[in-house]
Amino acid sequence: MKLGFNFKKSWTIASKDYRTYFTSPIAYIVIAGFLILMGWMFFFNLSHFNLQSLQYKQFGMGKGMSLTDGLIRPLYGNMNVILLFLVPFVTMRLFAEEKKMQTLQLLLTAPLTLGEIIVGKFLSAFLLVATMVLLTLVYPIVLIVFGNPDPGVIFTSYLGTLMLTGCYVSMGVLFSSMTENQIVAGALTFAAGLFFWLVNWASQSAGPVFSDFLDYLSLIQHYNNFSQGIIDTTDVVFYLSFTGLGLFITHRVLDSYRWR
Amino acid sequence: MIEVSGLSKLYGPRAAISNLEFKIEAGEIVGFLGPNGAGKSTTMKILTGFMPASAGIARVAGFDVFDEPVAVKRNVGYLPEIPPVYPEMVVEDYLSYAARLHEVPKNKLKNAVDRAIERTGLTQVRKRIIGNLSKGFQQRVGLAQALVHEPKVLILDEPTVGLDPVQIIEIRELIKGLAGQHTVILSSHILPEVTATCQRIIVINKGQIVAQDSIERLTTRMRQGLLFHLDVKDPNPAGVDSIRNVPGVKQVDIEGNRLLVELLPDGAGQRDRIVEAAVLSKMGVLEFAAEKLSLEEVFLQLTTQEGNT
């Protein structure tokens, strides 16, 4: 059996599903909710930062806080938490809805490999989330116009956020492939995302080797370097392999349905 | 075009189909007939390359469904029991999506979609949202989806289920029109459906083929002995006895004013003696005619025989 992979076919699925998000209320609600929350975060963080750096100056503590530590890092940290909540709403329909509506048969009886289908589905959700993440570029633009932020940190923050988002979406694809109930898919995605976010909380009480392992598993631990402007291959490899593993398991799950 | 041998599929310990054996030539329209749960859909899913069989070989358009599922899928158009349509999409966008998934090249895309729309009579609804269409139109969109890439083989699972009588006739005409250009397999548990559209039928019951032949041959084959009916005004017992005594008569059943007379295979020449006996016993003959076994009865006979053995 040839295992050819034709990206064009994945793209056909991805672009159709991406457009589907905009024919239903999902995209508008999720994007609007996200932007409102982010706008409020930005405003809150900025005014807090202004107040603090003013106080720093009054008490003569040097030049004041840096934009990176006082504003950019908390802002994108918050964004990652909001995404943890919102991504399940985007990914839950991917396979679950197609199963429920019996439309998955169209894909499974078309000359496509499972890999092409899964990559297409992943891309459609990832591109939607990337769209809303990139809409927040307006905030750093404001900062660049009125202030003097470190563009490197902004770049790595976006890079890290997008890679972290890939992990969320990959988990969403997986859980959506396991059920025909969208709520179940969404809830599992959120629970799993939160678990891999908090998994290193246990590391303080774990033994030395195991605690390193738990730290390594934590999704947020790998974001720390990105938020400081560092691109470490360990983190990149972790995020990419996490995403790849999720998609691989999805492949096994969908393949198993054929044999039942 | 389609060759199946020794095909079996097990769901756990239960066999959905066992040891199927048949061949379908290019351009034929073949009906799969059987009661619900007979294994029709399972067989079709295997032929589309969607589901692997537990044992046996199936080749579609020259490709093995297990070894080269993608090549098989390229040559097959499949309409599942529930049409796989996206309710939020516009008809022509959906068909263009289905065509792209089936590797219709970009420069032929518009033609392919237009042709499928025209053949399935969707012109008036081509710009409408599928979810707002009636069940009949949705079924036609499903059919158009199966046709859009001009596959060699069309596999249609209960294509007229849930449609109103007018729509059923339209879909049947449409399917009949596909003969010659496409090899068509359709499944049904409704007999008139198969008689109306197919040239040949394969009767499946409990996962096994109980008969496969052309419709005429199947009907005649099943007419074991010869059956006639005799309508009379007064079926008096003496008269019935005298008919029973005519040589060549196997048995006579009385159903109100109708006598069902079954002849032995060589008793066809005794028909005038039967009428003579009826007239002599003053039964008042109204009608004497050959009883035709409809396909429905053939079907029942086949499937219940299977149940008895």
XYZ file of C-alpha atoms in Angstrom:
569
model
C 0.000 0.000 0.000
C 1.412 3.340 -1.000
C 1.376 5.943 1.718
C 1.329 8.985 -0.496
C 0.412 12.289 1.071
C -1.130 14.938 -1.100
C -1.229 18.265 0.680
C -3.594 19.688 -1.918
C -6.335 17.368 -0.707
C -5.757 18.371 2.909
C -5.980 21.955 1.808
C -9.327 21.297 0.081
C -10.710 20.056 3.394
C -9.029 22.765 5.455
C -10.312 25.641 3.326
C -13.852 24.236 3.223
C -13.941 23.703 7.003
C -12.388 27.096 7.652
C -15.175 28.699 5.651
C -17.750 26.564 7.461
C -16.725 28.239 10.721
C -17.870 31.527 9.245
C -21.182 30.194 7.931
C -22.140 29.270 11.480
C -22.055 31.567 14.529
C -19.060 29.684 16.003
C -16.305 31.786 14.452
C -17.978 35.114 15.191
C -18.796 34.278 18.791
C -15.412 32.775 19.623
C -13.452 35.539 17.898
C -15.597 38.305 19.399
C -15.374 36.774 22.871
C -11.637 36.377 22.532
C -11.065 39.935 21.327
C -13.257 41.436 24.036
C -11.379 39.529 26.720
C -8.025 40.409 25.195
C -8.985 44.062 24.841
C -9.951 44.202 28.464
C -6.726 42.402 29.499
C -4.654 44.801 27.447
C -6.361 47.839 28.925
C -6.114 46.487 32.451
C -2.475 45.416 32.113
C -1.503 48.685 30.485
C -3.093 50.948 33.097
C -1.642 48.790 35.858
C 1.745 49.039 34.209
C 1.448 52.839 33.893
C 0.570 53.195 37.541
C 3.410 50.968 38.673
C 6.077 52.558 36.529
C 4.946 55.979 37.763
C 5.375 54.811 41.344
C 8.774 53.332 40.495
C 9.902 56.721 39.224
C 8.487 58.632 42.236
C 10.492 56.486 44.589
C 13.522 56.860 42.357
C 13.889 53.227 41.378
C 15.749 53.715 38.109
C 14.092 54.038 34.741
C 10.967 52.155 35.761
C 9.742 48.744 34.708
C 10.481 47.258 31.332
C 7.555 46.800 28.967
C 8.518 43.152 28.507
C 8.227 42.187 32.158
C 5.456 44.589 33.143
C 3.102 44.219 30.195
C 4.022 41.843 27.395
C 4.658 38.724 29.452
C 1.495 38.909 31.549
C -0.573 39.858 28.488
C 0.459 36.827 26.432
C 0.380 34.591 29.497
C -3.274 35.560 29.902
C -3.892 34.999 26.220
C -2.716 31.410 26.564
C -5.169 30.815 29.386
C -8.051 32.266 27.376
C -7.097 30.044 24.445
C -7.178 27.021 26.733
C -10.854 27.813 27.307
C -11.777 28.762 23.751
C -9.978 26.231 21.562
C -12.275 23.334 22.617
C -15.239 25.291 21.226
C -13.474 25.507 17.902
C -12.252 21.929 17.662
C -15.174 20.018 19.136
C -17.145 19.907 15.908
C -14.332 18.747 13.597
C -15.068 15.019 13.534
C -17.927 14.744 16.035
C -20.312 16.735 13.853
C -19.359 14.819 10.720
C -19.974 11.569 12.519
C -23.330 12.675 13.842
C -24.459 13.985 10.478
C -23.080 10.904 8.706
C -21.009 13.116 6.440
C -17.729 11.510 7.463
C -18.604 8.799 4.928
C -18.054 11.325 2.161
C -14.457 11.811 3.263
C -13.841 8.156 4.044
C -15.099 6.966 0.660
C -13.285 9.664 -1.325
C -9.782 8.880 -2.618
C -8.092 10.349 0.436
C -5.836 8.844 3.043
C -6.722 9.241 6.700
C -3.602 11.348 7.145
C -4.785 13.818 4.523
C -8.176 14.095 6.225
C -6.697 14.601 9.693
C -4.183 17.213 8.572
C -6.976 19.045 6.741
C -9.164 19.074 9.841
C -6.269 20.163 12.060
C -5.356 22.993 9.724
C -8.895 24.344 9.501
C -9.143 24.747 13.278
C -5.551 25.876 13.687
C -5.966 28.560 11.029
C -9.110 29.863 12.711
C -7.341 30.132 16.057
C -4.291 31.652 14.368
C -6.586 34.202 12.728
C -7.882 35.404 16.057
C -4.450 35.307 17.682
C -3.005 37.419 14.891
C -5.870 39.919 15.198
C -4.344 40.844 18.565
C -1.271 42.179 16.738
C -3.002 45.528 17.072
C -1.804 45.739 20.705
C 1.920 45.427 20.025
C 1.439 47.900 17.171
C 0.002 50.366 19.669
C 2.964 49.693 21.948
C 5.468 50.209 19.154
C 3.844 53.482 18.126
C 3.722 54.921 21.646
C 6.479 53.105 23.427
C 9.631 51.138 22.996
C 8.926 47.398 23.414
C 11.357 44.621 22.512
C 10.168 43.332 19.105
C 12.048 40.050 19.641
C 9.989 39.188 22.693
C 6.791 40.027 20.843
C 7.803 37.739 18.006
C 8.712 34.814 20.262
C 5.533 35.316 22.286
C 3.456 34.888 19.137
C 5.574 31.978 17.968
C 5.222 30.216 21.329
C 1.505 30.947 21.518
C 0.917 29.512 18.054
C 2.933 26.390 18.858
C 1.048 25.943 22.121
C -2.199 26.437 20.207
C -1.122 23.626 17.880
C -1.011 21.324 20.922
C -4.498 22.399 22.044
C -5.918 21.933 18.559
C -4.257 18.554 18.200
C -5.894 17.377 21.432
C -9.185 18.802 20.178
C -8.893 16.857 16.918
C -8.187 13.686 18.875
C -11.136 13.960 21.243
C -13.458 15.006 18.450
C -12.544 11.823 16.586
C -13.500 9.683 19.554
C -17.144 10.656 19.921
C -20.091 11.923 17.965
C -21.107 14.177 20.839
C -19.612 17.634 20.495
C -20.056 18.522 24.168
C -18.135 15.417 25.201
C -15.379 16.224 22.717
C -15.141 19.810 23.978
C -15.154 18.863 27.656
C -12.460 16.231 27.202
C -10.307 18.642 25.241
C -10.571 21.252 27.955
C -9.879 18.741 30.736
C -6.865 17.311 28.939
C -5.548 20.784 28.139
C -5.862 21.846 31.750
C -4.209 18.643 32.902
C -1.167 19.146 30.709
C -1.089 22.751 31.843
C -1.062 21.954 35.564
C 0.685 18.616 35.501
C 3.896 20.028 36.998
C 2.125 21.256 40.143
C 2.799 17.801 41.489
C 6.512 18.103 40.748
C 7.306 19.785 44.079
C 6.268 16.720 46.013
C 7.619 14.211 43.502
C 11.060 12.644 43.520
C 13.908 14.320 41.594
C 13.656 12.319 38.353
C 9.885 12.229 38.282
C 9.598 15.933 38.991
C 11.817 16.719 36.005
C 9.611 14.497 33.935
C 6.438 16.271 35.107
C 8.013 19.630 34.389
C 8.899 18.442 30.927
C 5.319 17.315 30.279
C 3.801 20.633 31.280
C 2.612 22.696 28.339
C 3.116 26.008 30.130
C 6.636 25.197 31.338
C 7.765 25.162 27.718
C 6.213 28.545 27.096
C 8.407 30.301 29.686
C 11.411 30.550 27.388
C 9.324 31.962 24.558
C 7.951 34.655 26.869
C 11.500 35.760 27.608
C 12.460 35.999 23.960
C 14.285 32.665 23.840
C 13.654 30.031 21.195
C 14.931 26.781 22.649
C 14.852 23.723 20.406
C 13.766 21.606 23.408
C 10.534 23.592 23.571
C 10.012 23.613 19.818
C 10.573 19.857 19.639
C 8.216 19.309 22.571
C 5.376 21.323 21.083
C 5.766 19.817 17.623
C 5.969 16.261 18.890
C 3.013 16.801 21.223
C 0.970 18.020 18.251
C 2.211 15.184 16.053
C 1.435 12.568 18.688
C -2.141 13.833 19.051
C -2.667 13.603 15.303
C -1.061 10.168 15.179
C -3.389 8.823 17.865
C -6.304 10.358 15.954
C -5.172 8.357 12.938
C -5.221 5.151 14.970
C -8.642 5.974 16.429
C -10.235 6.652 13.048
C -8.561 3.636 11.492
C -9.986 1.427 14.221
C -13.526 2.445 13.253
C -13.114 0.726 9.914
C -12.554 -2.587 11.637
C -15.632 -2.561 13.799
C -16.150 -4.583 -13.309
C -16.864 -6.020 -9.881
C -15.675 -9.418 -8.761
C -16.374 -10.814 -5.356
C -15.372 -14.214 -4.090
C -15.570 -15.825 -0.695
C -16.344 -12.483 0.890
C -17.142 -12.602 4.603
C -17.448 -10.017 7.320
C -17.682 -10.801 11.001
C -18.902 -8.425 13.665
C -17.552 -10.185 16.726
C -18.816 -13.730 16.477
C -21.754 -12.737 14.276
C -21.323 -13.004 10.529
C -22.895 -10.074 8.707
C -22.117 -11.706 5.383
C -20.539 -15.035 4.678
C -18.929 -16.391 1.580
C -20.495 -14.048 -0.971
C -19.707 -14.848 -4.565
C -20.787 -12.739 -7.538
C -19.641 -10.904 -10.619
C -20.973 -7.760 -12.201
C -20.137 -6.762 -15.758
C -19.473 -3.214 -16.918
C -22.618 -1.206 -17.637
C -24.962 -3.483 -15.731
C -27.527 -2.297 -13.205
C -27.746 -4.830 -10.438
C -30.081 -4.811 -7.471
C -29.214 -6.109 -4.050
C -32.390 -7.349 -2.550
C -32.950 -8.544 0.940
C -34.777 -7.840 4.154
C -33.368 -5.274 6.566
C -30.214 -6.522 8.232
C -29.436 -9.018 5.475
C -25.943 -7.624 4.906
C -26.583 -5.344 1.943
C -25.035 -2.230 3.446
C -22.071 -4.192 4.783
C -21.349 -5.593 1.333
C -21.584 -2.137 -0.177
C -19.279 -0.617 2.406
C -16.694 -3.265 1.624
C -17.009 -2.598 -2.098
C -16.378 1.121 -1.577
C -13.079 0.330 0.121
C -14.416 1.926 3.301
C -14.539 -1.211 5.404
C -12.195 -4.179 5.161
C -13.651 -7.671 4.861
C -12.808 -10.418 7.324
C -12.098 -12.888 4.542
C -12.368 -13.180 0.802
C -11.494 -11.027 -2.171
C -13.327 -8.124 -3.737
C -12.071 -6.357 -6.831
C -13.645 -3.180 -8.140
C -12.592 -1.741 -11.506
C -9.577 -4.036 -11.408
C -8.313 -2.964 -7.972
C -8.380 -4.976 -4.798
C -10.426 -3.139 -2.179
C -8.055 -4.111 0.595
C -4.702 -3.512 -1.079
C -5.582 -0.397 -3.044
C -8.513 1.304 -1.344
C -7.613 4.746 -2.690
C -7.593 3.494 -6.288
C -10.955 1.815 -5.686
C -12.404 4.975 -4.153
C -11.261 6.938 -7.195
C -13.458 4.739 -9.394
C -16.472 4.491 -7.152
C -19.300 6.897 -6.438
C -21.095 6.051 -3.240
C -24.432 7.176 -1.909
C -24.866 5.936 1.662
C -28.270 5.350 3.205
C -28.224 8.839 4.676
C -26.914 11.263 2.025
C -23.607 12.729 3.283
C -24.526 16.370 2.704
C -23.517 19.384 4.756
C -26.730 21.240 5.618
C -24.984 24.617 5.841
C -23.530 24.464 2.329
C -24.924 25.713 -0.965
C -25.694 22.917 -3.459
C -23.145 23.877 -6.090
C -20.408 24.599 -3.544
C -21.003 21.214 -1.997
C -20.779 19.452 -5.355
C -17.637 21.322 -6.236
C -16.154 20.250 -2.885
C -17.110 16.616 -3.534
C -15.593 16.845 -7.012
C -12.323 18.253 -5.663
C -12.148 15.504 -3.054
C -12.523 13.038 -5.915
C -9.641 14.592 -7.832
C -11.592 16.284 -10.603
C -8.995 18.641 -12.144
C -9.571 22.352 -11.681
C -10.254 23.156 -15.334
C -12.979 20.500 -15.523
C -14.524 21.340 -12.171
C -17.236 23.673 -13.392
C -18.300 21.345 -16.185
C -18.459 18.360 -13.867
C -20.613 20.216 -11.356
C -22.916 21.603 -14.069
C -23.340 18.164 -15.583
C -24.141 16.512 -12.252
C -26.664 19.258 -11.464
C -28.300 18.843 -14.842
C -28.483 15.057 -14.688
C -30.059 15.026 -11.247
C -32.491 17.849 -11.964
C -31.078 20.262 -9.407
C -30.887 23.315 -11.672
C -33.620 25.246 -9.865
C -32.024 24.755 -6.438
C -28.330 24.992 -7.302
C -27.824 28.207 -5.359
C -29.819 27.178 -2.318
C -28.616 25.952 1.046
C -28.892 22.171 1.319
C -30.417 22.271 4.802
C -33.420 24.163 3.452
C -34.191 21.624 0.734
C -36.781 18.863 0.905
C -35.731 15.291 1.585
C -36.173 14.440 -2.080
C -33.828 17.192 -3.211
C -31.296 16.303 -0.532
C -31.328 12.737 -1.808
C -30.704 14.035 -5.310
C -27.822 16.151 -4.051
C -26.420 12.953 -2.535
C -26.793 11.228 -5.870
C -25.190 14.154 -7.686
C -22.273 13.877 -5.261
C -21.816 10.219 -6.204
C -21.940 11.081 -9.923
C -19.904 14.252 -10.069
C -16.538 12.634 -10.758
C -18.005 10.282 -13.401
C -17.042 7.092 -11.595
C -16.999 3.754 -13.365
C -18.990 2.184 -10.550
C -21.916 3.654 -8.650
C -22.931 2.135 -5.351
C -26.297 3.355 -4.121
C -27.580 2.248 -0.740
C -31.389 2.452 -0.698
C -31.483 5.451 -3.021
C -35.234 6.031 -2.832
C -35.875 5.504 0.846
C -37.968 8.267 2.421
C -39.057 9.829 -0.851
C -42.591 10.446 -2.040
C -43.955 8.395 -4.969
C -43.283 11.071 -7.576
C -39.720 11.535 -6.413
C -39.216 7.767 -6.354
C -40.217 7.516 -10.005
C -37.888 10.394 -10.898
C -34.925 8.825 -9.126
C -35.641 5.470 -10.754
C -35.724 7.021 -14.193
C -32.473 8.753 -13.387
C -30.820 5.510 -12.329
C -32.122 3.684 -15.399
C -30.588 6.409 -17.505
C -27.175 5.592 -16.049
C -27.106 2.079 -17.518
C -24.345 1.566 -20.034
C -22.279 4.550 -18.882
C -21.851 3.372 -15.314
C -21.984 0.064 -13.554
C -24.612 0.481 -10.883
C -25.313 -1.513 -7.756
C -28.291 -0.467 -5.736
C -29.769 -2.019 -2.664
C -33.354 -2.165 -1.621
C -35.741 -4.091 0.503
C -38.597 -3.012 -1.729
C -39.276 -5.269 -4.680
C -40.976 -2.978 -7.172
C -37.952 -0.763 -6.851
C -35.659 -3.467 -8.116
C -38.045 -4.663 -10.812
C -38.375 -1.112 -12.054
C -34.685 -0.295 -12.349
C -32.459 -3.350 -12.416
C -31.550 -5.839 -15.084
C -30.393 -8.416 -12.633
C -30.931 -9.032 -8.957
C -28.939 -10.644 -6.228
C -31.109 -11.759 -3.349
C -29.331 -11.736 -0.015
C -30.728 -13.136 3.170
C -28.937 -13.537 6.488
C -25.617 -12.697 4.893
C -25.843 -15.229 2.115
C -26.805 -15.075 -1.519
C -29.981 -17.073 -1.989
C -30.488 -16.317 -5.659
C -28.977 -14.265 -8.452
C -30.447 -14.051 -11.906
C -32.329 -11.815 -14.281
C -35.752 -10.827 -13.043
C -37.725 -12.859 -15.633
C -35.683 -15.980 -15.127
C -35.992 -15.733 -11.390
C -39.771 -15.461 -11.551
C -40.171 -18.413 -13.886
C -37.654 -20.491 -12.033
C -39.607 -20.123 -8.879
C -42.890 -21.178 -10.412
C -42.532 -24.733 -9.248
C -45.336 -26.664 -10.970
C -48.041 -24.596 -12.537
C -50.583 -22.628 -10.649
C -54.001 -21.597 -11.954
C -56.991 -19.972 -10.413
C -60.596 -20.779 -11.123
C -63.261 -18.286 -10.051
C -66.708 -19.806 -9.632
C -70.130 -18.755 -8.347
C -70.670 -21.849 -6.233
C -67.657 -23.886 -5.109
C -69.649 -27.024 -4.215
C -67.662 -29.894 -2.651
C -68.667 -32.414 -5.269
C -67.275 -30.196 -7.994
C -64.071 -29.618 -6.095
C -63.670 -33.367 -5.729
C -64.199 -33.930 -9.427
C -61.472 -31.351 -10.212
C -59.161 -33.060 -7.754
C -59.728 -36.316 -9.635
C -58.605 -34.890 -12.975
C -55.277 -36.549 -13.809
C -52.343 -34.110 -13.610
C -53.861 -32.030 -10.812
C -51.606 -31.884 -7.803
C -53.875 -30.111 -5.375
C -56.815 -27.763 -5.093
C -57.188 -25.089 -2.424
C -60.389 -23.199 -1.804
C -60.252 -19.481 -1.001
C -63.854 -18.301 -0.875
C -65.065 -18.345 -4.463
C -61.620 -18.943 -5.877
C -60.121 -22.371 -6.388
C -56.351 -22.483 -6.607
C -55.402 -25.394 -8.815
C -51.830 -26.568 -8.849
C -50.812 -28.874 -11.665
C -48.018 -31.362 -11.857
C -45.265 -30.321 -14.279
C -46.758 -32.472 -17.064
C -50.355 -31.524 -16.283
C -50.511 -28.427 -18.498
C -52.437 -30.355 -21.149
C -55.259 -31.108 -18.680
C -56.496 -27.553 -18.399
C -59.608 -28.147 -20.541
C -60.530 -31.176 -18.394
C -60.485 -28.966 -15.290
C -62.863 -26.472 -16.819
C -65.013 -29.328 -18.112
C -65.258 -30.812 -14.610
C -66.190 -27.432 -13.184
C -68.895 -26.833 -15.803
C -70.356 -30.339 -15.388
C -70.668 -29.884 -11.628
C -72.561 -26.612 -12.217
C -70.161 -24.423 -10.284
C -70.768 -21.465 -12.577
C -67.335 -20.742 -14.003
C -66.420 -17.060 -14.081
C -62.725 -17.093 -14.856
C -59.889 -19.515 -15.379
C -56.385 -18.178 -15.657
C -52.753 -18.842 -14.889
C -51.633 -17.513 -11.537
C -48.474 -15.468 -11.915
C -46.063 -15.597 -9.084
C -44.987 -12.039 -8.494
C -41.425 -11.207 -7.567
C -42.735 -10.449 -4.145
C -43.770 -14.055 -3.697
C -40.499 -15.264 -5.162
C -38.698 -13.119 -2.667
C -40.752 -14.425 0.219
C -40.266 -17.968 -0.947
C -36.523 -17.506 -1.180
C -36.069 -15.791 2.127
C -38.401 -18.002 4.117
C -36.934 -21.165 2.616
C -33.606 -20.004 3.897
C -35.133 -19.448 7.299
C -36.494 -22.984 7.420
C -33.352 -24.849 6.531
